[in-house]
């Protein structure tokens, strides 16, 4: 009879709690329906970040700026047109000494005569055209290489952003699973606490049994509240990487079970160092320094420029004649002039200035070669370390998966024995603690494996592929 009353009370309390929880969930769902939620798979999150993140936007603008730099340098070899206007007044006329005998004076004497008019003016339009300059053509090649370097730096920023978004996405997924884990554990202990309380009321358990379960329940509830904040912070970090406001609601659509961890483990000989942007950038810098050597050597060659000038000059004691810019009429005060010509500059000796400049660049080339060797060693070490970490992490994950299944089996058996009156409350609480640790260890191992996968993809230079 006591057992029947116990089961009836248990069913009644369970139904009450289910109805109350359903009402609370419906009440909480009303404001959420009014908010727009953004959904992202990992690929969608990466694409969104590459389009909206401020750092990537700035890197893309730098890449755009390099296009204009190439066009700017190209314009140096195009025709250059300039114009100039000058009107001046000699407040005090300058005077020039003239031999006195020109004016009937004594030999050896001088007369000071003002040759300049009081008001002067000049107007000219000049066309300059580069005909030959070896440094121009080499510099044009350098400008294109700089554009390539900027593009690679943009690519490096995309790789870094992809890494940040991927790790933030995986972190948010794992934290969400951990939060669900605590919710399940809390629900399990809540049910156990309910059963123990009813058993206590009906004389099938002791007060210490209820207290023992309540301690576990309170600890799990504290952990659940803490991980709610951690999970929210993980989502906020992902929102920051995506470049969206923290107040925006987002939903992650990928499933941890669908992620293939060992798909990126390399085979021997299938890696190209140029897949790593850091190494590729060093190669481009090396090419730039080689171009710099050719550019300095081009300074030994002559350069030839052509020019043409169309202008006019004026001088008058009347300022109005100069300021009128009148080129017509027999009494005009402005007179045209036209000049065309070539300008040839031939370098002869620079006291070994360019030679020493070339030697400096050669030293820079040797440094880049050393950096390339060092970068290769670093990449090899990163690949080796990341591969080992991923293999170890996946092995640990498999072990924790087995432990988790065993812990669940132990818990299920302990709970059944307790419900049937052949097991103790201590056995159930110990099994609950073991299950909690096994689940935490499993998700920790899963997180380590996911991060190891991202690190290996980055080391192989395939993270943004």
Tab-separated table of C-alpha atoms in Angstrom:
chain	number	residue	atom	x	y	z
A	1	UNK	CA	0.000	0.000	0.000
A	2	UNK	CA	2.831	2.400	0.857
A	3	UNK	CA	4.481	1.637	-2.494
A	4	UNK	CA	1.224	2.424	-4.347
A	5	UNK	CA	0.875	5.764	-2.512
A	6	UNK	CA	4.526	6.543	-3.248
A	7	UNK	CA	4.124	5.904	-6.979
A	8	UNK	CA	0.893	7.947	-7.102
A	9	UNK	CA	2.539	10.929	-5.406
A	10	UNK	CA	5.548	10.636	-7.698
A	11	UNK	CA	3.363	10.688	-10.828
A	12	UNK	CA	1.337	13.652	-9.537
A	13	UNK	CA	4.468	15.747	-8.784
A	14	UNK	CA	5.950	14.843	-12.158
A	15	UNK	CA	2.815	15.973	-14.039
A	16	UNK	CA	2.674	19.248	-12.088
A	17	UNK	CA	6.299	20.046	-12.851
A	18	UNK	CA	5.863	19.150	-16.536
A	19	UNK	CA	2.854	21.471	-16.908
A	20	UNK	CA	4.609	24.329	-15.089
A	21	UNK	CA	7.768	23.955	-17.187
A	22	UNK	CA	5.712	23.917	-20.402
A	23	UNK	CA	3.955	27.134	-19.400
A	24	UNK	CA	7.269	28.799	-18.544
A	25	UNK	CA	8.768	27.756	-21.885
A	26	UNK	CA	5.778	29.170	-23.784
A	27	UNK	CA	6.012	32.415	-21.838
A	28	UNK	CA	9.717	32.732	-22.600
A	29	UNK	CA	9.144	31.914	-26.278
A	30	UNK	CA	6.830	34.891	-26.912
A	31	UNK	CA	9.497	37.655	-26.858
A	32	UNK	CA	11.941	35.442	-28.740
A	33	UNK	CA	9.544	35.070	-31.661
A	34	UNK	CA	9.612	38.838	-32.128
A	35	UNK	CA	13.402	38.843	-32.602
A	36	UNK	CA	15.107	38.012	-35.857
A	37	UNK	CA	17.696	35.263	-35.458
A	38	UNK	CA	20.635	34.897	-37.841
A	39	UNK	CA	21.600	31.303	-38.642
A	40	UNK	CA	25.131	30.276	-39.625
A	41	UNK	CA	26.875	27.125	-40.657
A	42	UNK	CA	30.656	27.243	-40.295
A	43	UNK	CA	31.124	28.003	-44.005
A	44	UNK	CA	28.464	30.710	-43.870
A	45	UNK	CA	30.063	32.222	-40.772
A	46	UNK	CA	33.484	32.368	-42.456
A	47	UNK	CA	32.016	33.915	-45.620
A	48	UNK	CA	30.095	36.476	-43.559
A	49	UNK	CA	33.197	37.419	-41.546
A	50	UNK	CA	35.343	37.806	-44.666
A	51	UNK	CA	32.759	40.240	-45.999
A	52	UNK	CA	31.921	42.188	-42.848
A	53	UNK	CA	34.842	42.042	-40.399
A	54	UNK	CA	36.601	45.411	-40.086
A	55	UNK	CA	40.145	43.978	-40.198
A	56	UNK	CA	39.441	42.092	-43.415
A	57	UNK	CA	37.719	45.145	-44.902
A	58	UNK	CA	40.785	47.278	-44.184
A	59	UNK	CA	43.081	44.639	-45.699
A	60	UNK	CA	40.870	44.595	-48.796
A	61	UNK	CA	41.072	48.393	-48.994
A	62	UNK	CA	44.871	48.142	-48.823
A	63	UNK	CA	44.692	45.757	-51.759
A	64	UNK	CA	42.518	48.245	-53.637
A	65	UNK	CA	44.968	51.037	-52.816
A	66	UNK	CA	47.802	49.036	-54.401
A	67	UNK	CA	45.892	49.120	-57.723
A	68	UNK	CA	45.996	52.893	-57.638
A	69	UNK	CA	49.704	52.830	-56.750
A	70	UNK	CA	50.424	50.884	-59.923
A	71	UNK	CA	48.400	53.370	-61.963
A	72	UNK	CA	50.166	56.260	-60.221
A	73	UNK	CA	53.587	54.924	-61.192
A	74	UNK	CA	52.378	54.181	-64.732
A	75	UNK	CA	51.366	57.842	-65.094
A	76	UNK	CA	55.008	58.914	-64.620
A	77	UNK	CA	55.775	57.733	-68.160
A	78	UNK	CA	52.758	59.496	-69.634
A	79	UNK	CA	52.741	63.109	-70.946
A	80	UNK	CA	52.908	65.729	-68.197
A	81	UNK	CA	51.371	69.162	-68.866
A	82	UNK	CA	51.829	72.171	-66.617
A	83	UNK	CA	51.102	75.884	-66.866
A	84	UNK	CA	52.491	78.939	-65.105
A	85	UNK	CA	51.599	82.618	-64.892
A	86	UNK	CA	53.794	85.321	-63.374
A	87	UNK	CA	53.109	89.075	-63.088
A	88	UNK	CA	55.526	91.260	-61.110
A	89	UNK	CA	56.298	94.902	-60.390
A	90	UNK	CA	59.799	96.263	-59.833
A	91	UNK	CA	59.247	98.717	-57.020
A	92	UNK	CA	62.914	99.720	-57.335
A	93	UNK	CA	64.305	99.095	-60.803
A	94	UNK	CA	67.556	97.106	-60.854
A	95	UNK	CA	70.401	98.900	-62.665
A	96	UNK	CA	73.298	97.455	-64.628
A	97	UNK	CA	76.751	99.131	-65.086
A	98	UNK	CA	77.498	100.066	-68.704
A	99	UNK	CA	80.893	101.441	-69.946
A	100	UNK	CA	80.801	105.245	-69.952
A	101	UNK	CA	82.262	105.585	-73.471
A	102	UNK	CA	78.954	104.176	-74.818
A	103	UNK	CA	77.411	107.462	-73.721
A	104	UNK	CA	80.378	109.776	-74.615
A	105	UNK	CA	82.007	109.515	-71.209
A	106	UNK	CA	85.581	108.914	-70.181
A	107	UNK	CA	87.084	105.476	-70.881
A	108	UNK	CA	87.016	103.344	-67.767
A	109	UNK	CA	83.978	105.092	-66.352
A	110	UNK	CA	80.520	103.460	-65.977
A	111	UNK	CA	76.964	104.572	-66.311
A	112	UNK	CA	74.214	102.702	-64.405
A	113	UNK	CA	71.235	102.014	-66.597
A	114	UNK	CA	67.875	100.294	-65.790
A	115	UNK	CA	67.141	97.741	-68.532
A	116	UNK	CA	64.087	96.165	-66.914
A	117	UNK	CA	60.614	97.632	-67.341
A	118	UNK	CA	58.699	98.537	-64.207
A	119	UNK	CA	56.066	95.842	-64.808
A	120	UNK	CA	56.818	92.339	-66.155
A	121	UNK	CA	54.817	89.257	-66.962
A	122	UNK	CA	55.256	85.738	-68.271
A	123	UNK	CA	52.862	82.993	-69.305
A	124	UNK	CA	53.800	79.470	-70.402
A	125	UNK	CA	52.412	75.974	-70.959
A	126	UNK	CA	54.929	73.116	-70.845
A	127	UNK	CA	54.655	69.539	-72.113
A	128	UNK	CA	57.149	66.983	-70.714
A	129	UNK	CA	57.447	63.435	-72.034
A	130	UNK	CA	59.682	60.675	-70.722
A	131	UNK	CA	61.364	58.990	-73.699
A	132	UNK	CA	63.802	56.596	-72.062
A	133	UNK	CA	64.534	55.859	-68.414
A	134	UNK	CA	65.517	52.317	-67.446
A	135	UNK	CA	64.483	52.864	-63.807
A	136	UNK	CA	60.923	53.669	-64.917
A	137	UNK	CA	60.319	50.307	-66.554
A	138	UNK	CA	61.944	48.449	-63.657
A	139	UNK	CA	59.916	50.510	-61.191
A	140	UNK	CA	56.741	49.634	-63.059
A	141	UNK	CA	57.576	45.967	-62.578
A	142	UNK	CA	58.232	46.656	-58.891
A	143	UNK	CA	54.852	48.357	-58.516
A	144	UNK	CA	53.110	45.260	-59.884
A	145	UNK	CA	55.108	43.069	-57.488
A	146	UNK	CA	54.118	45.323	-54.588
A	147	UNK	CA	50.508	44.823	-55.639
A	148	UNK	CA	51.082	41.062	-55.520
A	149	UNK	CA	52.617	41.418	-52.057
A	150	UNK	CA	49.633	43.427	-50.838
A	151	UNK	CA	47.277	40.797	-52.214
A	152	UNK	CA	49.161	38.068	-50.355
A	153	UNK	CA	49.007	40.102	-47.145
A	154	UNK	CA	45.275	40.379	-47.734
A	155	UNK	CA	45.194	36.610	-48.134
A	156	UNK	CA	47.096	36.225	-44.848
A	157	UNK	CA	44.514	38.361	-43.070
A	158	UNK	CA	41.785	36.103	-44.528
A	159	UNK	CA	43.579	33.021	-43.192
A	160	UNK	CA	43.882	34.588	-39.750
A	161	UNK	CA	40.222	35.590	-39.790
A	162	UNK	CA	39.201	32.093	-40.925
A	163	UNK	CA	41.192	30.606	-38.047
A	164	UNK	CA	39.613	32.968	-35.515
A	165	UNK	CA	36.066	32.371	-36.762
A	166	UNK	CA	36.520	28.586	-36.955
A	167	UNK	CA	37.886	28.325	-33.432
A	168	UNK	CA	35.206	30.678	-32.094
A	169	UNK	CA	32.508	28.656	-33.900
A	170	UNK	CA	33.785	25.329	-32.534
A	171	UNK	CA	34.112	26.848	-29.057
A	172	UNK	CA	30.509	28.063	-29.159
A	173	UNK	CA	29.308	24.640	-30.346
A	174	UNK	CA	31.145	22.817	-27.565
A	175	UNK	CA	30.024	25.285	-24.914
A	176	UNK	CA	26.449	24.864	-26.092
A	177	UNK	CA	26.794	21.080	-25.796
A	178	UNK	CA	28.314	21.484	-22.343
A	179	UNK	CA	25.399	23.668	-21.308
A	180	UNK	CA	22.962	21.021	-22.523
A	181	UNK	CA	24.999	18.485	-20.579
A	182	UNK	CA	24.517	20.433	-17.347
A	183	UNK	CA	20.837	20.822	-18.121
A	184	UNK	CA	20.533	17.041	-18.504
A	185	UNK	CA	22.501	16.438	-15.331
A	186	UNK	CA	20.355	18.963	-13.482
A	187	UNK	CA	17.187	17.279	-14.758
A	188	UNK	CA	18.511	13.853	-13.732
A	189	UNK	CA	19.369	15.032	-10.227
A	190	UNK	CA	16.076	16.882	-9.971
A	191	UNK	CA	14.243	13.638	-10.689
A	192	UNK	CA	16.507	11.741	-8.277
A	193	UNK	CA	15.924	14.367	-5.607
A	194	UNK	CA	12.173	14.102	-6.161
A	195	UNK	CA	12.288	10.319	-5.892
A	196	UNK	CA	14.474	10.430	-2.790
A	197	UNK	CA	12.187	12.981	-1.112
A	198	UNK	CA	9.125	10.813	-1.768
A	199	UNK	CA	10.965	7.743	-0.557
A	200	UNK	CA	11.925	9.684	2.579
A	201	UNK	CA	8.315	10.695	3.146
A	202	UNK	CA	7.214	7.067	2.760
A	203	UNK	CA	9.961	5.630	4.928
A	204	UNK	CA	12.086	4.082	2.166
A	205	UNK	CA	15.059	6.469	2.553
A	206	UNK	CA	16.885	8.472	5.187
A	207	UNK	CA	17.374	12.230	5.486
A	208	UNK	CA	21.078	11.867	4.767
A	209	UNK	CA	20.204	10.319	1.404
A	210	UNK	CA	18.148	13.383	0.460
A	211	UNK	CA	20.873	15.764	1.664
A	212	UNK	CA	23.502	13.930	-0.350
A	213	UNK	CA	21.463	14.314	-3.559
A	214	UNK	CA	20.621	17.924	-2.748
A	215	UNK	CA	24.339	18.788	-2.408
A	216	UNK	CA	24.983	17.352	-5.854
A	217	UNK	CA	21.944	19.177	-7.235
A	218	UNK	CA	23.134	22.533	-5.844
A	219	UNK	CA	26.661	22.017	-7.234
A	220	UNK	CA	25.352	21.145	-10.690
A	221	UNK	CA	23.005	24.121	-10.629
A	222	UNK	CA	25.937	26.425	-9.810
A	223	UNK	CA	27.982	24.904	-12.630
A	224	UNK	CA	25.040	25.274	-15.005
A	225	UNK	CA	24.643	28.981	-14.168
A	226	UNK	CA	28.373	29.549	-14.661
A	227	UNK	CA	28.402	27.786	-18.017
A	228	UNK	CA	25.389	29.795	-19.168
A	229	UNK	CA	27.566	32.888	-18.884
A	230	UNK	CA	30.514	31.109	-20.517
A	231	UNK	CA	28.325	29.940	-23.415
A	232	UNK	CA	26.917	33.460	-23.860
A	233	UNK	CA	30.453	34.888	-23.861
A	234	UNK	CA	31.523	32.331	-26.488
A	235	UNK	CA	28.666	33.427	-28.746
A	236	UNK	CA	29.576	37.088	-28.176
A	237	UNK	CA	33.152	36.328	-29.225
A	238	UNK	CA	31.878	34.685	-32.408
A	239	UNK	CA	29.638	37.703	-33.105
A	240	UNK	CA	32.650	39.974	-32.680
A	241	UNK	CA	34.660	37.921	-35.180
A	242	UNK	CA	31.716	38.006	-37.602
A	243	UNK	CA	31.457	41.785	-37.308
A	244	UNK	CA	27.859	41.865	-36.071
A	245	UNK	CA	26.445	43.578	-32.939
A	246	UNK	CA	26.652	41.546	-29.747
A	247	UNK	CA	22.925	42.133	-29.178
A	248	UNK	CA	22.077	40.136	-32.330
A	249	UNK	CA	20.667	36.640	-31.812
A	250	UNK	CA	22.492	33.943	-33.782
A	251	UNK	CA	21.967	30.223	-34.238
A	252	UNK	CA	24.659	27.689	-35.155
A	253	UNK	CA	23.393	25.079	-37.597
A	254	UNK	CA	26.412	22.733	-37.758
A	255	UNK	CA	26.472	19.553	-35.707
A	256	UNK	CA	29.544	18.360	-33.823
A	257	UNK	CA	28.806	14.779	-34.842
A	258	UNK	CA	29.235	15.659	-38.545
A	259	UNK	CA	32.797	17.003	-38.186
A	260	UNK	CA	35.517	14.753	-39.648
A	261	UNK	CA	38.601	15.134	-37.456
A	262	UNK	CA	41.195	13.054	-39.330
A	263	UNK	CA	40.480	14.237	-42.865
A	264	UNK	CA	43.364	16.761	-42.773
A	265	UNK	CA	46.200	14.467	-41.669
A	266	UNK	CA	48.833	14.855	-44.451
A	267	UNK	CA	50.682	12.162	-46.346
A	268	UNK	CA	54.414	12.409	-46.841
A	269	UNK	CA	55.498	14.609	-49.753
A	270	UNK	CA	52.169	16.294	-50.554
A	271	UNK	CA	52.974	19.641	-48.926
A	272	UNK	CA	54.075	22.809	-50.727
A	273	UNK	CA	55.645	25.565	-48.615
A	274	UNK	CA	54.041	28.186	-50.847
A	275	UNK	CA	50.675	27.080	-49.456
A	276	UNK	CA	51.661	29.038	-46.359
A	277	UNK	CA	51.150	32.756	-46.931
A	278	UNK	CA	54.045	33.633	-44.627
A	279	UNK	CA	56.485	31.747	-46.858
A	280	UNK	CA	54.921	33.043	-50.059
A	281	UNK	CA	55.242	36.621	-48.775
A	282	UNK	CA	58.964	36.022	-48.136
A	283	UNK	CA	59.352	34.885	-51.765
A	284	UNK	CA	57.652	38.056	-52.976
A	285	UNK	CA	59.872	40.197	-50.753
A	286	UNK	CA	62.901	38.411	-52.203
A	287	UNK	CA	61.674	39.202	-55.708
A	288	UNK	CA	61.192	42.859	-54.723
A	289	UNK	CA	64.770	43.115	-53.492
A	290	UNK	CA	66.030	41.602	-56.742
A	291	UNK	CA	64.055	44.245	-58.629
A	292	UNK	CA	65.578	46.861	-56.332
A	293	UNK	CA	69.075	45.734	-57.398
A	294	UNK	CA	68.138	46.146	-61.069
A	295	UNK	CA	66.612	49.533	-60.304
A	296	UNK	CA	69.802	50.795	-58.671
A	297	UNK	CA	71.901	49.499	-61.576
A	298	UNK	CA	69.610	51.318	-63.994
A	299	UNK	CA	70.987	54.520	-62.515
A	300	UNK	CA	74.153	53.922	-64.563
A	301	UNK	CA	72.158	54.331	-67.783
A	302	UNK	CA	71.341	57.727	-69.340
A	303	UNK	CA	67.785	58.995	-69.433
A	304	UNK	CA	66.171	61.034	-72.175
A	305	UNK	CA	63.220	63.390	-71.910
A	306	UNK	CA	61.475	65.608	-74.429
A	307	UNK	CA	59.817	68.928	-73.721
A	308	UNK	CA	57.876	71.697	-75.501
A	309	UNK	CA	56.963	75.109	-74.115
A	310	UNK	CA	54.491	77.626	-75.497
A	311	UNK	CA	54.493	80.970	-73.698
A	312	UNK	CA	54.598	84.724	-73.802
A	313	UNK	CA	56.552	87.550	-72.181
A	314	UNK	CA	55.649	91.135	-71.452
A	315	UNK	CA	57.230	94.270	-70.053
A	316	UNK	CA	55.736	97.766	-69.786
A	317	UNK	CA	55.795	100.883	-67.628
A	318	UNK	CA	51.992	100.554	-67.534
A	319	UNK	CA	50.675	97.732	-65.333
A	320	UNK	CA	47.466	97.543	-67.365
A	321	UNK	CA	49.371	96.532	-70.487
A	322	UNK	CA	50.865	93.562	-68.630
A	323	UNK	CA	47.689	92.553	-66.824
A	324	UNK	CA	45.568	92.605	-69.992
A	325	UNK	CA	47.240	89.493	-71.517
A	326	UNK	CA	46.611	91.015	-74.962
A	327	UNK	CA	48.383	89.113	-77.781
A	328	UNK	CA	46.608	90.942	-80.624
A	329	UNK	CA	47.172	94.297	-82.296
A	330	UNK	CA	50.212	96.129	-83.560
A	331	UNK	CA	50.802	97.775	-80.199
A	332	UNK	CA	50.464	94.593	-78.261
A	333	UNK	CA	52.484	94.281	-75.053
A	334	UNK	CA	52.675	90.463	-75.011
A	335	UNK	CA	54.976	88.459	-77.320
A	336	UNK	CA	54.796	84.738	-77.971
A	337	UNK	CA	57.638	82.250	-77.661
A	338	UNK	CA	57.820	78.551	-78.519
A	339	UNK	CA	60.536	76.150	-77.365
A	340	UNK	CA	61.027	72.455	-78.111
A	341	UNK	CA	63.936	70.304	-77.123
A	342	UNK	CA	65.453	67.173	-75.643
A	343	UNK	CA	67.096	66.676	-72.283
A	344	UNK	CA	69.734	63.961	-71.987
A	345	UNK	CA	71.261	63.111	-68.617
A	346	UNK	CA	74.390	60.918	-68.645
A	347	UNK	CA	75.671	59.693	-65.263
A	348	UNK	CA	79.463	59.460	-65.172
A	349	UNK	CA	80.749	58.948	-61.637
A	350	UNK	CA	78.894	58.863	-58.297
A	351	UNK	CA	81.776	57.967	-55.932
A	352	UNK	CA	80.509	54.367	-55.649
A	353	UNK	CA	77.177	55.442	-54.181
A	354	UNK	CA	75.105	53.022	-56.238
A	355	UNK	CA	77.626	50.240	-55.715
A	356	UNK	CA	77.234	50.482	-51.943
A	357	UNK	CA	73.461	50.625	-52.294
A	358	UNK	CA	73.549	47.366	-54.255
A	359	UNK	CA	75.719	45.724	-51.591
A	360	UNK	CA	73.172	46.715	-48.931
A	361	UNK	CA	70.354	45.118	-50.920
A	362	UNK	CA	72.419	41.952	-51.397
A	363	UNK	CA	72.768	41.730	-47.621
A	364	UNK	CA	68.980	42.045	-47.371
A	365	UNK	CA	68.634	39.211	-49.903
A	366	UNK	CA	70.835	36.963	-47.773
A	367	UNK	CA	68.716	37.783	-44.725
A	368	UNK	CA	65.555	36.838	-46.605
A	369	UNK	CA	67.168	33.562	-47.687
A	370	UNK	CA	67.990	32.812	-44.044
A	371	UNK	CA	64.433	33.700	-43.036
A	372	UNK	CA	63.070	31.360	-45.699
A	373	UNK	CA	65.123	28.465	-44.334
A	374	UNK	CA	64.029	29.314	-40.798
A	375	UNK	CA	60.381	29.581	-41.890
A	376	UNK	CA	60.600	26.174	-43.567
A	377	UNK	CA	61.896	24.682	-40.318
A	378	UNK	CA	59.143	26.394	-38.336
A	379	UNK	CA	56.475	25.145	-40.765
A	380	UNK	CA	57.858	21.602	-40.587
A	381	UNK	CA	57.760	21.774	-36.810
A	382	UNK	CA	54.222	23.171	-36.799
A	383	UNK	CA	52.982	20.414	-39.110
A	384	UNK	CA	54.689	17.705	-37.080
A	385	UNK	CA	53.398	19.111	-33.780
A	386	UNK	CA	49.867	19.741	-35.074
A	387	UNK	CA	49.672	16.254	-36.594
A	388	UNK	CA	50.789	14.648	-33.344
A	389	UNK	CA	48.364	16.801	-31.361
A	390	UNK	CA	45.451	15.855	-33.605
A	391	UNK	CA	46.254	12.127	-33.471
A	392	UNK	CA	46.638	12.266	-29.694
A	393	UNK	CA	43.462	14.293	-29.324
A	394	UNK	CA	41.425	11.872	-31.446
A	395	UNK	CA	42.796	8.893	-29.512
A	396	UNK	CA	41.896	10.595	-26.261
A	397	UNK	CA	38.459	11.420	-27.664
A	398	UNK	CA	37.860	7.770	-28.518
A	399	UNK	CA	38.930	6.768	-25.004
A	400	UNK	CA	36.657	9.347	-23.395
A	401	UNK	CA	33.797	8.178	-25.625
A	402	UNK	CA	34.218	4.646	-24.296
A	403	UNK	CA	34.474	5.933	-20.722
A	404	UNK	CA	31.316	7.967	-21.218
A	405	UNK	CA	29.363	4.936	-22.434
A	406	UNK	CA	30.604	2.890	-19.468
A	407	UNK	CA	29.712	5.653	-17.022
A	408	UNK	CA	26.189	5.878	-18.471
A	409	UNK	CA	25.793	2.125	-18.159
A	410	UNK	CA	26.963	2.225	-14.522
A	411	UNK	CA	24.564	5.062	-13.778
A	412	UNK	CA	21.610	3.299	-15.421
A	413	UNK	CA	22.264	0.077	-13.481
A	414	UNK	CA	22.721	1.951	-10.192
A	415	UNK	CA	19.501	3.894	-10.683
A	416	UNK	CA	17.492	0.761	-11.524
A	417	UNK	CA	18.869	-1.034	-8.446
A	418	UNK	CA	18.003	1.989	-6.287
A	419	UNK	CA	14.462	2.215	-7.664
A	420	UNK	CA	13.951	-1.496	-7.051
A	421	UNK	CA	15.196	-1.173	-3.483
A	422	UNK	CA	18.283	-3.363	-3.917
A	423	UNK	CA	20.787	-0.503	-4.273
A	424	UNK	CA	21.878	2.375	-2.057
A	425	UNK	CA	21.555	6.105	-2.558
A	426	UNK	CA	25.313	6.446	-2.192
A	427	UNK	CA	25.823	4.156	-5.172
A	428	UNK	CA	23.551	6.345	-7.310
A	429	UNK	CA	25.224	9.622	-6.283
A	430	UNK	CA	28.674	8.138	-6.926
A	431	UNK	CA	27.520	6.927	-10.342
A	432	UNK	CA	26.108	10.399	-11.048
A	433	UNK	CA	29.443	12.019	-10.142
A	434	UNK	CA	31.311	9.529	-12.339
A	435	UNK	CA	28.952	10.211	-15.251
A	436	UNK	CA	29.387	13.967	-14.821
A	437	UNK	CA	33.181	13.669	-14.907
A	438	UNK	CA	33.035	11.351	-17.925
A	439	UNK	CA	30.819	13.775	-19.859
A	440	UNK	CA	33.034	16.749	-18.970
A	441	UNK	CA	36.156	14.803	-19.999
A	442	UNK	CA	34.490	13.840	-23.281
A	443	UNK	CA	33.628	17.409	-24.250
A	444	UNK	CA	37.054	18.631	-23.167
A	445	UNK	CA	38.612	15.985	-25.419
A	446	UNK	CA	36.251	16.940	-28.250
A	447	UNK	CA	37.212	20.613	-27.936
A	448	UNK	CA	40.931	19.758	-27.938
A	449	UNK	CA	40.469	17.628	-31.059
A	450	UNK	CA	38.593	20.389	-32.896
A	451	UNK	CA	41.239	23.000	-32.067
A	452	UNK	CA	43.994	20.567	-33.077
A	453	UNK	CA	42.251	20.084	-36.414
A	454	UNK	CA	42.166	23.850	-37.033
A	455	UNK	CA	45.842	24.183	-36.069
A	456	UNK	CA	46.811	21.422	-38.500
A	457	UNK	CA	44.780	22.994	-41.316
A	458	UNK	CA	46.541	26.296	-40.670
A	459	UNK	CA	49.950	24.595	-40.578
A	460	UNK	CA	49.227	22.935	-43.939
A	461	UNK	CA	48.035	26.214	-45.456
A	462	UNK	CA	44.605	24.809	-46.341
A	463	UNK	CA	42.509	26.556	-43.690
A	464	UNK	CA	40.968	29.054	-46.129
A	465	UNK	CA	40.409	26.506	-48.907
